[in-house]
Amino acid sequence: MAKPVISSEVNAASFDAARDDVFNRIASRYDLLSDLFSLCIHRLWKRRMAHRIFALPWERMLDVAAGTGDIALRVAKKLGAEKQRNCIVSDICPAMLDIARRRAGRLANALEFQTLDAHCLTTIETASIDLYSMSLGMKICDRKLALAEAWRVLRPGGTFICLEASEIPIRFLHSAYLTYMRLCMPVVGWAATGGDTSAYDYLLKGVREFPGADGFADEIAAQGFIEVAYERLSPGIVAIHFARKPRAVPPMIRE
């Protein structure tokens, strides 16, 4: 299968994993970075995301760009002994998945771990997934390619859910937040990664250049998804986006 061509126009961070394996390099410190950059608030966002996923009807879930497995592990813990639901945990970085597998402990047997590129989910069959999730990974993806793959792997009627950077509706608060990120992220990131500047450069650019919640919702709808909506959190730093693949796919956008 041909390697997907990454477009910088729809990749907020201008990140290409084929050119820079930064997330493999910082995998052991990624959770620390997340805590420091968000002042631990990302834990609340992910708890809300996992709660939303658990409450939705699905049998087979694919968690894309799962990192160290925060969302999938939260969902697996909620599922407990329930055997009717299957969760695939995927990320392009093997080092991240290794950490997710270790963190899972006894839950690892209830999860399936796969090294996959969000732009080309090679081992996932078309229309085989009930719920596609991604958390804080879309900002470093080519959104057009990632959304097209989400559309491909979802069954008709399947659910798309994505937690990602947004914008605070109150303009001066959003400007203050971006200023905080611009001033603090380089200092914290440099210290936490031992000077690996590319890590926080990508994350900062991704936050700054990612479209607002309305803009991303429009992109989701343009892919063909319906019932597109979002929920702002904290109080708009991020948003959880929801959408559904229609049960009857219009001919012009069939796979």
Coordinates of N, CA and C in Angstrom, one line a residue:
M1 N 0.9 -1.2 0.0 CA 0.0 0.0 0.0 C 0.9 1.2 0.0
A2 N 0.5 2.2 -0.8 CA 1.4 3.4 -0.9 C 1.3 4.2 0.4
K3 N 2.5 4.8 0.7 CA 2.6 5.7 1.9 C 1.7 6.9 1.7
P4 N 0.9 7.3 2.6 CA 0.1 8.5 2.5 C 0.9 9.8 2.4
V5 N 0.5 10.7 1.6 CA 1.2 12.0 1.5 C 0.6 12.9 2.5
I6 N 1.5 13.4 3.5 CA 1.0 14.3 4.5 C 1.0 15.7 4.1
S7 N -0.2 16.4 4.2 CA -0.3 17.8 3.8 C -0.1 18.7 5.0
S8 N 0.8 19.6 4.9 CA 1.0 20.6 6.0 C -0.2 21.5 6.2
E9 N -1.1 21.6 5.2 CA -2.2 22.6 5.2 C -3.3 22.0 6.2
V10 N -3.4 20.7 6.4 CA -4.4 20.2 7.3 C -3.7 19.4 8.4
N11 N -2.4 19.7 8.7 CA -1.7 19.1 9.8 C -1.2 20.3 10.6
A12 N -1.9 20.5 11.7 CA -1.7 21.7 12.5 C -0.3 21.9 13.0
A13 N 0.4 20.7 13.3 CA 1.7 20.7 13.9 C 2.8 20.6 12.8
S14 N 2.4 20.3 11.5 CA 3.4 20.0 10.5 C 4.3 18.9 10.9
F15 N 3.7 17.8 11.5 CA 4.4 16.7 12.0 C 4.3 15.5 11.0
D16 N 5.5 14.9 10.8 CA 5.5 13.7 10.0 C 6.4 12.6 10.7
A17 N 5.7 11.6 11.2 CA 6.4 10.6 12.0 C 7.5 9.9 11.2
A18 N 7.4 9.9 9.9 CA 8.5 9.3 9.0 C 9.8 10.0 9.1
R19 N 9.7 11.3 9.4 CA 10.9 12.2 9.5 C 11.4 12.4 10.9
D20 N 10.5 12.2 11.9 CA 10.9 12.5 13.2 C 10.2 11.5 14.2
D21 N 11.0 10.7 14.9 CA 10.4 9.7 15.8 C 10.4 10.2 17.2
V22 N 10.1 11.5 17.3 CA 10.2 12.2 18.6 C 9.4 11.5 19.7
F23 N 8.2 11.0 19.4 CA 7.3 10.4 20.4 C 7.8 9.0 20.9
N24 N 8.6 8.4 20.0 CA 9.3 7.2 20.5 C 10.4 7.6 21.5
R25 N 11.1 8.7 21.2 CA 12.2 9.2 22.0 C 11.7 9.6 23.4
I26 N 10.6 10.2 23.5 CA 10.1 10.8 24.7 C 9.0 10.0 25.4
A27 N 8.8 8.8 24.9 CA 7.7 7.9 25.4 C 7.7 7.8 26.9
S28 N 8.8 7.6 27.5 CA 8.9 7.4 29.0 C 8.6 8.6 29.8
R29 N 8.6 9.8 29.1 CA 8.4 11.1 29.8 C 7.1 11.7 29.3
Y30 N 6.4 11.0 28.4 CA 5.2 11.7 27.8 C 4.1 12.0 28.8
D31 N 3.9 11.0 29.7 CA 2.8 11.3 30.8 C 3.2 12.4 31.7
L32 N 4.5 12.5 32.0 CA 4.9 13.7 32.8 C 4.7 15.0 32.0
L33 N 5.0 15.0 30.7 CA 4.8 16.2 29.9 C 3.4 16.6 29.9
S34 N 2.5 15.6 29.8 CA 1.0 15.9 29.7 C 0.6 16.5 31.1
D35 N 1.1 16.0 32.2 CA 0.7 16.6 33.5 C 1.3 18.0 33.6
L36 N 2.5 18.2 33.2 CA 3.1 19.6 33.4 C 2.4 20.6 32.4
F37 N 2.2 20.2 31.2 CA 1.7 21.2 30.2 C 0.2 21.6 30.6
S38 N -0.5 20.6 31.1 CA -2.0 20.9 31.4 C -2.2 21.1 32.8
L39 N -1.2 21.1 33.7 CA -1.4 21.2 35.1 C -2.3 20.1 35.6
C40 N -2.2 18.9 35.0 CA -2.9 17.7 35.3 C -4.4 17.7 34.9
I41 N -4.8 18.8 34.3 CA -6.2 18.9 33.9 C -6.6 17.9 32.8
H42 N -5.6 17.5 32.1 CA -5.9 16.5 31.0 C -6.5 15.2 31.6
R43 N -6.2 14.9 32.8 CA -6.8 13.7 33.5 C -8.3 13.9 33.5
L44 N -8.8 15.1 33.8 CA -10.3 15.3 33.9 C -10.9 15.2 32.5
W45 N -10.2 15.7 31.5 CA -10.7 15.6 30.1 C -10.8 14.2 29.7
K46 N -9.8 13.4 30.0 CA -9.8 12.0 29.6 C -10.8 11.1 30.4
R47 N -11.0 11.5 31.6 CA -12.0 10.8 32.4 C -13.4 11.1 31.8
R48 N -13.7 12.3 31.3 CA -14.9 12.6 30.7 C -15.0 11.9 29.3
M49 N -14.0 11.8 28.6 CA -14.0 11.1 27.3 C -14.3 9.7 27.5
A50 N -13.6 9.0 28.5 CA -13.8 7.6 28.7 C -15.3 7.4 29.2
H51 N -15.8 8.3 30.0 CA -17.2 8.1 30.4 C -18.2 8.2 29.2
R52 N -17.9 9.1 28.3 CA -18.7 9.3 27.1 C -18.7 8.0 26.3
I53 N -17.5 7.5 26.1 CA -17.3 6.3 25.3 C -18.0 5.1 25.9
F54 N -17.8 4.9 27.2 CA -18.5 3.8 27.9 C -20.0 3.8 27.7
A55 N -20.5 5.0 27.7 CA -22.0 5.2 27.7 C -22.6 4.9 26.3
L56 N -21.7 4.9 25.3 CA -22.2 4.7 23.9 C -22.4 3.3 23.6
P57 N -23.3 2.9 22.6 CA -23.5 1.5 22.2 C -22.4 1.1 21.2
W58 N -21.6 0.1 21.5 CA -20.6 -0.4 20.6 C -20.1 -1.8 21.1
E59 N -19.6 -2.5 20.1 CA -19.1 -3.8 20.4 C -17.6 -3.9 20.1
R60 N -17.2 -3.1 19.1 CA -15.7 -3.1 18.7 C -15.3 -1.7 18.6
M61 N -14.3 -1.3 19.4 CA -13.8 0.0 19.5 C -12.3 0.1 19.0
L62 N -12.0 1.1 18.3 CA -10.6 1.4 17.9 C -10.2 2.7 18.5
D63 N -9.2 2.7 19.3 CA -8.6 3.9 19.9 C -7.3 4.2 19.2
V64 N -7.3 5.3 18.4 CA -6.2 5.6 17.5 C -5.3 6.7 18.1
A65 N -4.0 6.6 17.8 CA -3.1 7.6 18.5 C -3.3 7.5 20.0
A66 N -3.3 6.3 20.5 CA -3.7 6.1 21.9 C -2.6 6.5 22.9
G67 N -1.4 6.7 22.4 CA -0.3 7.0 23.3 C 0.0 6.0 24.3
T68 N 0.0 6.3 25.6 CA 0.3 5.4 26.6 C -1.0 4.7 27.2
G69 N -2.1 4.9 26.4 CA -3.3 4.1 26.7 C -4.3 4.7 27.7
D70 N -4.2 6.0 28.0 CA -5.0 6.6 29.0 C -6.5 6.3 28.8
I71 N -7.0 6.6 27.6 CA -8.5 6.4 27.3 C -8.9 5.0 27.3
A72 N -8.2 4.1 26.6 CA -8.5 2.7 26.5 C -8.5 2.0 27.9
L73 N -7.5 2.4 28.7 CA -7.4 1.8 30.0 C -8.6 2.2 30.9
R74 N -8.9 3.5 30.8 CA -10.1 3.9 31.6 C -11.4 3.2 31.2
V75 N -11.5 3.0 29.8 CA -12.7 2.3 29.3 C -12.7 0.9 29.8
A76 N -11.5 0.2 29.7 CA -11.4 -1.2 30.1 C -11.7 -1.4 31.6
K77 N -11.3 -0.5 32.4 CA -11.6 -0.6 33.8 C -13.1 -0.5 34.1
K78 N -13.7 0.4 33.3 CA -15.2 0.6 33.5 C -15.9 -0.7 33.0
L79 N -15.4 -1.3 31.9 CA -16.0 -2.5 31.4 C -15.9 -3.7 32.4
G80 N -14.8 -3.7 33.1 CA -14.6 -4.8 34.1 C -14.7 -6.2 33.4
A81 N -15.6 -7.0 33.9 CA -15.7 -8.4 33.5 C -16.5 -8.5 32.2
E82 N -17.0 -7.4 31.7 CA -17.9 -7.5 30.5 C -17.1 -8.0 29.3
K83 N -17.5 -9.0 28.6 CA -16.8 -9.6 27.5 C -17.4 -9.3 26.2
Q84 N -18.5 -8.6 26.1 CA -19.1 -8.3 24.8 C -18.5 -7.2 24.0
R85 N -17.6 -6.5 24.7 CA -16.9 -5.4 24.0 C -15.4 -5.6 23.8
N86 N -14.9 -5.3 22.6 CA -13.5 -5.5 22.3 C -12.9 -4.1 21.9
C87 N -11.7 -3.9 22.5 CA -11.0 -2.6 22.3 C -9.7 -2.8 21.7
I88 N -9.4 -2.2 20.5 CA -8.1 -2.2 19.9 C -7.4 -0.9 20.3
V89 N -6.2 -1.0 20.8 CA -5.4 0.1 21.3 C -4.3 0.3 20.2
S90 N -4.2 1.4 19.5 CA -3.3 1.6 18.5 C -2.5 2.9 18.6
D91 N -1.3 2.9 18.1 CA -0.4 4.1 18.0 C 0.7 3.8 17.0
I92 N 1.2 4.9 16.4 CA 2.3 4.7 15.5 C 3.6 4.4 16.2
C93 N 3.7 4.7 17.5 CA 5.0 4.6 18.2 C 5.0 3.3 19.0
P94 N 5.8 2.3 18.7 CA 5.9 1.1 19.5 C 6.2 1.4 21.0
A95 N 7.1 2.3 21.2 CA 7.5 2.6 22.6 C 6.3 3.1 23.5
M96 N 5.4 3.8 22.9 CA 4.2 4.3 23.6 C 3.3 3.1 23.9
L97 N 3.1 2.2 22.9 CA 2.3 1.0 23.1 C 2.8 0.1 24.1
D98 N 4.2 0.0 24.2 CA 4.8 -0.9 25.2 C 4.4 -0.4 26.6
I99 N 4.4 1.0 26.8 CA 4.1 1.6 28.1 C 2.6 1.3 28.3
A100 N 1.7 1.4 27.3 CA 0.3 1.2 27.5 C 0.1 -0.3 27.9
R101 N 0.8 -1.2 27.3 CA 0.6 -2.6 27.6 C 1.1 -2.9 29.1
R102 N 2.2 -2.3 29.5 CA 2.6 -2.4 30.9 C 1.7 -1.8 31.9
R103 N 1.1 -0.7 31.5 CA 0.2 0.0 32.4 C -1.1 -0.8 32.6
A104 N -1.4 -1.5 31.5 CA -2.7 -2.3 31.5 C -2.7 -3.4 32.6
G105 N -1.5 -4.0 32.8 CA -1.4 -5.1 33.8 C -2.3 -6.2 33.4
R106 N -3.1 -6.6 34.4 CA -4.1 -7.7 34.1 C -5.1 -7.4 33.0
L107 N -5.3 -6.2 32.8 CA -6.3 -5.8 31.8 C -5.8 -6.0 30.3
A108 N -4.5 -6.2 30.2 CA -3.8 -6.3 28.9 C -4.5 -7.5 28.1
N109 N -4.9 -8.5 28.8 CA -5.5 -9.7 28.1 C -6.8 -9.3 27.4
A110 N -7.5 -8.3 27.9 CA -8.8 -7.9 27.4 C -8.6 -6.8 26.3
L111 N -7.4 -6.4 26.0 CA -7.2 -5.4 25.0 C -6.3 -6.0 23.9
E112 N -6.4 -5.4 22.7 CA -5.6 -5.7 21.6 C -4.7 -4.6 21.2
F113 N -3.4 -4.8 21.1 CA -2.5 -3.7 20.9 C -1.9 -3.8 19.4
Q114 N -2.0 -2.7 18.7 CA -1.5 -2.7 17.3 C -0.8 -1.4 17.0
T115 N 0.4 -1.6 16.3 CA 1.1 -0.4 15.9 C 0.5 0.0 14.5
L116 N -0.2 1.2 14.5 CA -0.9 1.6 13.3 C -0.7 3.1 13.1
D117 N -0.7 3.5 11.9 CA -0.6 4.9 11.5 C -2.0 5.4 11.3
A118 N -2.4 6.5 12.0 CA -3.8 7.0 11.9 C -4.2 7.4 10.4
H119 N -3.2 7.6 9.6 CA -3.4 8.0 8.2 C -3.7 6.7 7.3
C120 N -3.3 5.6 7.8 CA -3.4 4.4 7.0 C -3.5 3.2 7.9
L121 N -4.7 2.8 8.3 CA -5.0 1.8 9.3 C -5.0 0.4 8.6
T122 N -3.8 0.0 8.3 CA -3.6 -1.1 7.3 C -4.3 -2.4 7.7
T123 N -4.3 -2.8 9.0 CA -4.8 -4.1 9.4 C -6.3 -4.0 9.8
I124 N -6.9 -2.8 9.7 CA -8.3 -2.7 10.1 C -9.2 -2.8 8.9
E125 N -10.1 -3.7 8.8 CA -10.9 -3.9 7.6 C -11.9 -2.8 7.5
T126 N -12.3 -2.5 6.3 CA -13.4 -1.5 6.0 C -14.7 -1.9 6.7
A127 N -15.3 -0.9 7.3 CA -16.6 -1.1 7.9 C -16.6 -2.2 9.0
S128 N -15.6 -2.2 9.8 CA -15.4 -3.3 10.8 C -15.5 -2.8 12.3
I129 N -15.6 -1.4 12.5 CA -15.5 -0.8 13.8 C -16.8 -0.1 14.1
D130 N -17.2 -0.3 15.4 CA -18.4 0.4 15.8 C -18.1 1.8 16.4
L131 N -17.0 2.0 17.0 CA -16.6 3.3 17.6 C -15.1 3.6 17.4
Y132 N -14.9 4.7 16.8 CA -13.5 5.2 16.5 C -13.2 6.3 17.5
S133 N -12.1 6.3 18.2 CA -11.8 7.4 19.2 C -10.4 7.8 19.0
M134 N -10.2 9.1 19.2 CA -8.8 9.7 19.2 C -8.8 10.8 20.2
S135 N -7.7 10.8 21.0 CA -7.6 11.9 22.1 C -6.3 12.6 22.0
L136 N -6.4 13.9 21.7 CA -5.3 14.8 21.6 C -4.2 14.4 20.6
G137 N -4.6 13.7 19.6 CA -3.7 13.2 18.6 C -4.0 13.9 17.2
M138 N -5.2 14.4 17.0 CA -5.5 14.9 15.7 C -4.7 16.2 15.3
K139 N -4.2 16.9 16.4 CA -3.4 18.1 16.1 C -2.1 17.7 15.4
I140 N -1.6 16.5 15.5 CA -0.3 16.1 14.9 C -0.6 15.2 13.7
C141 N -1.8 15.2 13.2 CA -2.2 14.3 12.1 C -2.6 15.2 10.9
D142 N -2.5 14.7 9.7 CA -3.2 15.2 8.5 C -4.7 14.9 8.8
R143 N -5.4 16.0 9.1 CA -6.8 15.7 9.5 C -7.7 15.1 8.4
K144 N -7.4 15.5 7.1 CA -8.2 15.0 6.0 C -7.9 13.5 5.9
L145 N -6.7 13.0 6.0 CA -6.4 11.6 5.8 C -6.9 10.8 7.0
A146 N -6.8 11.4 8.2 CA -7.2 10.7 9.4 C -8.7 10.5 9.4
L147 N -9.5 11.6 9.1 CA -10.9 11.5 9.0 C -11.4 10.5 7.9
A148 N -10.7 10.5 6.8 CA -11.0 9.6 5.7 C -10.9 8.1 6.2
E149 N -9.8 7.8 7.0 CA -9.6 6.5 7.5 C -10.6 6.2 8.6
A150 N -11.0 7.1 9.4 CA -12.1 6.9 10.4 C -13.3 6.5 9.7
W151 N -13.7 7.3 8.6 CA -14.9 7.0 7.8 C -14.8 5.6 7.2
R152 N -13.6 5.2 6.7 CA -13.5 3.9 6.1 C -13.7 2.7 7.0
V153 N -13.1 2.8 8.2 CA -13.1 1.6 9.1 C -14.4 1.6 9.9
L154 N -15.2 2.7 10.0 CA -16.4 2.6 10.8 C -17.5 1.9 10.0
R155 N -18.3 1.1 10.7 CA -19.5 0.5 10.1 C -20.5 1.6 9.9
P156 N -21.5 1.4 8.9 CA -22.6 2.4 8.8 C -23.3 2.5 10.2
G157 N -23.5 3.7 10.6 CA -24.1 3.9 12.0 C -23.1 4.0 13.1
G158 N -21.8 3.8 12.7 CA -20.8 3.8 13.8 C -20.5 5.2 14.3
T159 N -19.8 5.3 15.4 CA -19.6 6.6 16.1 C -18.2 7.0 16.0
F160 N -18.0 8.3 15.7 CA -16.7 9.0 15.7 C -16.7 9.9 17.0
I161 N -15.6 9.8 17.8 CA -15.5 10.6 19.0 C -14.0 11.1 19.1
C162 N -13.8 12.3 19.3 CA -12.4 12.9 19.3 C -12.3 14.0 20.3
L163 N -11.3 13.9 21.2 CA -11.0 14.9 22.1 C -9.8 15.7 21.6
E164 N -9.9 17.0 21.4 CA -8.8 17.7 20.8 C -8.9 19.2 21.2
A165 N -7.8 19.9 20.9 CA -7.6 21.3 21.2 C -8.8 22.1 20.6
S166 N -9.1 23.1 21.3 CA -10.2 24.0 20.8 C -9.8 25.4 21.1
E167 N -10.8 26.3 21.2 CA -10.5 27.7 21.6 C -11.5 28.2 22.6
I168 N -11.0 29.0 23.6 CA -11.9 29.5 24.6 C -12.7 30.6 24.0
P169 N -14.0 30.6 24.1 CA -14.9 31.6 23.4 C -14.6 33.0 23.8
I170 N -14.1 33.2 25.0 CA -13.8 34.6 25.5 C -12.4 34.9 25.0
R171 N -12.3 35.8 24.1 CA -11.1 36.0 23.3 C -9.9 36.3 24.2
F172 N -10.0 37.2 25.2 CA -8.9 37.6 26.0 C -8.4 36.4 26.8
L173 N -9.3 35.5 27.2 CA -8.9 34.3 28.0 C -8.1 33.4 27.1
H174 N -8.6 33.3 25.8 CA -7.9 32.4 24.9 C -6.5 32.9 24.6
S175 N -6.4 34.2 24.4 CA -5.1 34.9 24.1 C -4.2 34.7 25.3
A176 N -4.7 34.8 26.6 CA -3.9 34.6 27.8 C -3.4 33.1 27.8
Y177 N -4.3 32.2 27.5 CA -3.9 30.8 27.5 C -2.8 30.5 26.5
L178 N -2.9 31.0 25.3 CA -1.9 30.8 24.3 C -0.5 31.4 24.7
T179 N -0.6 32.6 25.4 CA 0.6 33.2 25.9 C 1.2 32.4 26.9
Y180 N 0.4 31.8 27.8 CA 1.0 30.9 28.8 C 1.7 29.7 28.2
M181 N 1.0 29.1 27.1 CA 1.6 28.0 26.5 C 2.9 28.4 25.8
R182 N 2.9 29.6 25.2 CA 4.1 30.0 24.4 C 5.3 30.3 25.4
L183 N 5.0 30.8 26.6 CA 6.1 31.1 27.5 C 6.5 29.9 28.3
C184 N 5.6 29.1 28.8 CA 5.9 28.1 29.7 C 6.2 26.8 29.1
M185 N 5.6 26.4 27.9 CA 5.8 25.1 27.3 C 7.3 24.9 27.0
P186 N 8.0 25.9 26.4 CA 9.4 25.6 26.1 C 10.3 25.3 27.3
V187 N 10.0 26.1 28.4 CA 10.8 25.9 29.6 C 10.5 24.5 30.2
V188 N 9.2 24.2 30.4 CA 8.8 22.9 31.0 C 9.2 21.8 30.1
G189 N 9.0 21.9 28.8 CA 9.3 20.9 27.8 C 10.8 20.6 27.7
W190 N 11.6 21.6 27.7 CA 13.1 21.5 27.7 C 13.6 20.7 28.9
A191 N 13.0 21.0 30.1 CA 13.5 20.4 31.3 C 13.0 18.9 31.3
A192 N 11.8 18.7 30.9 CA 11.2 17.3 31.0 C 11.7 16.4 30.0
T193 N 12.2 16.9 28.8 CA 12.7 16.0 27.7 C 14.2 16.0 27.6
G194 N 14.8 16.7 28.5 CA 16.3 16.7 28.4 C 16.8 17.5 27.2
G195 N 16.0 18.5 26.8 CA 16.4 19.4 25.7 C 15.9 18.9 24.3
D196 N 15.0 18.0 24.3 CA 14.5 17.5 23.0 C 13.4 18.5 22.5
T197 N 13.8 19.6 21.9 CA 12.9 20.7 21.6 C 11.8 20.4 20.6
S198 N 12.0 19.4 19.7 CA 11.0 19.1 18.7 C 9.7 18.7 19.4
A199 N 9.8 18.0 20.5 CA 8.6 17.5 21.2 C 7.6 18.6 21.5
Y200 N 8.0 19.6 22.2 CA 7.1 20.7 22.6 C 6.9 21.7 21.4
D201 N 7.8 21.7 20.5 CA 7.6 22.6 19.3 C 6.3 22.1 18.5
Y202 N 6.3 20.7 18.3 CA 5.1 20.2 17.6 C 3.8 20.4 18.4
L203 N 3.9 20.1 19.7 CA 2.7 20.3 20.5 C 2.2 21.7 20.6
L204 N 3.1 22.6 20.7 CA 2.7 24.1 20.8 C 2.1 24.5 19.5
K205 N 2.8 24.2 18.4 CA 2.3 24.6 17.0 C 0.9 23.9 16.8
G206 N 0.8 22.7 17.2 CA -0.5 22.0 17.0 C -1.6 22.7 17.8
V207 N -1.4 23.1 19.0 CA -2.4 23.8 19.8 C -2.7 25.2 19.1
R208 N -1.7 25.9 18.7 CA -1.9 27.2 18.1 C -2.6 27.2 16.8
E209 N -2.3 26.2 15.9 CA -2.8 26.2 14.6 C -4.0 25.3 14.4
F210 N -4.4 24.6 15.4 CA -5.6 23.7 15.2 C -6.8 24.6 15.0
P211 N -7.7 24.2 14.1 CA -8.9 25.0 14.0 C -9.8 25.0 15.2
G212 N -10.6 26.0 15.4 CA -11.5 26.0 16.6 C -12.5 24.8 16.5
A213 N -13.3 24.7 17.5 CA -14.3 23.6 17.6 C -15.2 23.7 16.4
D214 N -15.7 24.9 16.1 CA -16.6 25.0 14.9 C -15.9 24.6 13.6
G215 N -14.6 25.0 13.5 CA -13.9 24.7 12.2 C -13.7 23.2 12.1
F216 N -13.3 22.5 13.2 CA -13.1 21.1 13.1 C -14.4 20.3 12.9
A217 N -15.5 20.8 13.5 CA -16.8 20.2 13.3 C -17.2 20.3 11.8
D218 N -16.9 21.4 11.2 CA -17.2 21.6 9.8 C -16.4 20.5 8.9
E219 N -15.1 20.3 9.3 CA -14.3 19.3 8.6 C -14.9 17.9 8.8
I220 N -15.3 17.6 10.0 CA -15.9 16.3 10.2 C -17.2 16.1 9.3
A221 N -18.0 17.1 9.3 CA -19.2 17.1 8.5 C -18.9 17.0 7.0
A222 N -17.8 17.6 6.6 CA -17.4 17.6 5.2 C -17.0 16.2 4.7
Q223 N -16.6 15.4 5.7 CA -16.2 14.0 5.4 C -17.4 13.1 5.1
G224 N -18.6 13.6 5.6 CA -19.8 12.9 5.3 C -20.5 12.5 6.6
F225 N -19.9 12.7 7.8 CA -20.5 12.4 9.0 C -21.7 13.2 9.3
I226 N -22.7 12.7 10.1 CA -23.9 13.3 10.5 C -24.0 13.5 12.0
E227 N -25.0 14.2 12.4 CA -25.2 14.4 13.9 C -23.9 14.9 14.5
V228 N -23.2 15.8 13.8 CA -21.9 16.4 14.3 C -22.2 17.4 15.5
A229 N -21.5 17.2 16.6 CA -21.7 18.1 17.7 C -20.4 18.0 18.6
Y230 N -20.3 18.9 19.5 CA -19.1 18.9 20.4 C -19.5 19.5 21.7
E231 N -18.6 19.2 22.7 CA -18.8 19.6 24.1 C -17.5 20.3 24.5
R232 N -17.5 21.6 24.8 CA -16.3 22.3 25.3 C -16.0 21.9 26.7
L233 N -14.7 21.8 27.0 CA -14.2 21.5 28.4 C -13.2 22.6 28.8
S234 N -13.2 23.0 30.0 CA -12.2 23.8 30.7 C -11.7 25.1 30.1
P235 N -12.5 26.1 29.9 CA -13.9 26.2 29.5 C -14.0 26.3 27.9
G236 N -13.1 25.6 27.3 CA -13.0 25.6 25.8 C -11.6 25.4 25.4
I237 N -10.7 25.0 26.3 CA -9.3 24.7 25.9 C -9.3 23.5 25.0
V238 N -10.2 22.5 25.3 CA -10.4 21.4 24.5 C -11.9 21.2 24.2
A239 N -12.2 20.3 23.3 CA -13.6 19.9 23.1 C -13.6 18.5 22.7
I240 N -14.7 17.8 23.1 CA -15.0 16.4 22.7 C -16.0 16.5 21.5
H241 N -15.6 16.0 20.3 CA -16.4 16.0 19.1 C -17.1 14.7 19.0
F242 N -18.3 14.7 18.6 CA -19.1 13.5 18.3 C -19.7 13.6 16.9
A243 N -19.8 12.4 16.3 CA -20.4 12.3 15.0 C -20.8 10.9 14.7
R244 N -21.6 10.7 13.7 CA -22.0 9.3 13.3 C -21.9 9.1 11.8
K245 N -21.4 8.0 11.4 CA -21.4 7.6 10.0 C -22.9 7.2 9.6
P246 N -23.5 7.8 8.6 CA -24.9 7.4 8.3 C -25.0 6.0 8.0
R247 N -26.2 5.4 8.3 CA -26.4 4.0 8.0 C -26.5 3.8 6.5
A248 N -27.0 4.8 5.7 CA -27.1 4.7 4.3 C -26.1 5.7 3.8
V249 N -25.0 5.3 3.2 CA -23.9 6.2 2.8 C -24.3 6.8 1.4
P250 N -24.3 8.1 1.2 CA -24.6 8.7 -0.1 C -23.6 8.2 -1.2
P251 N -24.1 7.9 -2.4 CA -23.3 7.4 -3.4 C -22.0 8.1 -3.7
M252 N -22.0 9.5 -3.6 CA -20.8 10.3 -4.0 C -19.7 10.1 -3.0
I253 N -20.0 9.6 -1.8 CA -18.9 9.4 -0.8 C -18.7 8.0 -0.3
R254 N -19.2 7.0 -1.1 CA -19.0 5.6 -0.7 C -17.6 5.3 -0.8
E255 N -17.2 4.3 0.0 CA -15.8 3.9 0.0 C -15.4 3.2 -1.3

